[in-house]
Short mmCIF file of C-alpha atoms in Angstrom, two decimals:
data_model
loop_
_atom_site.label_atom_id
_atom_site.label_comp_id
_atom_site.label_asym_id
_atom_site.label_seq_id
_atom_site.Cartn_x
_atom_site.Cartn_y
_atom_site.Cartn_z
CA MET K 198 0.00 0.00 0.00
CA VAL K 199 1.21 3.47 -0.88
CA CYS K 200 -0.61 6.44 0.62
CA CYS K 201 -0.05 9.76 -1.11
CA ARG K 202 -2.71 12.16 0.09
CA ASN K 203 -2.38 15.70 -1.22
CA LEU K 204 1.27 15.43 -2.20
CA LEU K 205 1.08 15.36 -5.99
CA ILE K 206 -0.89 18.61 -6.20
CA TYR K 207 2.20 20.46 -4.95
CA LEU K 208 4.56 18.92 -7.52
CA GLY K 209 5.15 20.00 -11.09
CA ALA K 210 4.41 17.68 -14.00
CA ALA K 211 7.95 16.28 -14.22
CA LEU K 212 8.08 15.46 -10.50
CA GLN K 213 4.59 13.92 -10.65
CA ASP K 214 5.77 11.65 -13.45
CA ARG K 215 8.82 10.63 -11.42
CA ALA K 216 6.72 10.00 -8.30
CA MET K 217 4.27 7.83 -10.27
CA SER K 218 7.18 5.78 -11.62
CA LEU K 219 8.46 5.23 -8.09
CA PHE K 220 5.00 4.33 -6.77
CA HIS K 221 4.49 1.88 -9.64
CA TYR K 222 7.82 0.24 -8.81
CA ALA K 223 7.04 0.11 -5.08
CA LEU K 224 3.58 -1.45 -5.37
CA ARG K 225 3.20 -5.18 -5.49
CA PRO K 226 0.71 -6.67 -7.96
CA GLY K 227 -2.71 -6.24 -6.40
CA GLY K 228 -1.42 -3.42 -4.17
CA PHE K 229 -3.27 -0.19 -3.47
CA LEU K 230 -2.41 3.43 -4.17
CA PHE K 231 -4.39 5.91 -2.07
CA LEU K 232 -4.62 9.46 -3.41
CA GLY K 233 -6.30 12.59 -2.11
CA ILE K 234 -9.52 13.78 -3.73
CA SER K 235 -7.65 16.60 -5.53
CA GLU K 236 -5.24 14.22 -7.22
CA THR K 237 -5.74 12.35 -10.45
CA LEU K 238 -3.98 9.74 -12.55
CA SER K 239 -5.50 10.82 -15.85
CA ARG K 240 -2.07 11.31 -17.44
CA HIS K 241 -0.99 7.88 -16.22
CA ALA K 242 -3.66 5.57 -17.61
CA GLU K 243 -1.30 2.59 -17.57
#
């Protein structure tokens, strides 16, 4: 489980991309990523 509530909204696009790559690497298959209600993964459909 990775919990990232209200962090990504403070990062620029490049840092958001890097963070998503790290979260993807850290999560096990079937794991969960918790985001705040202001955050979205629309740019990261995969």
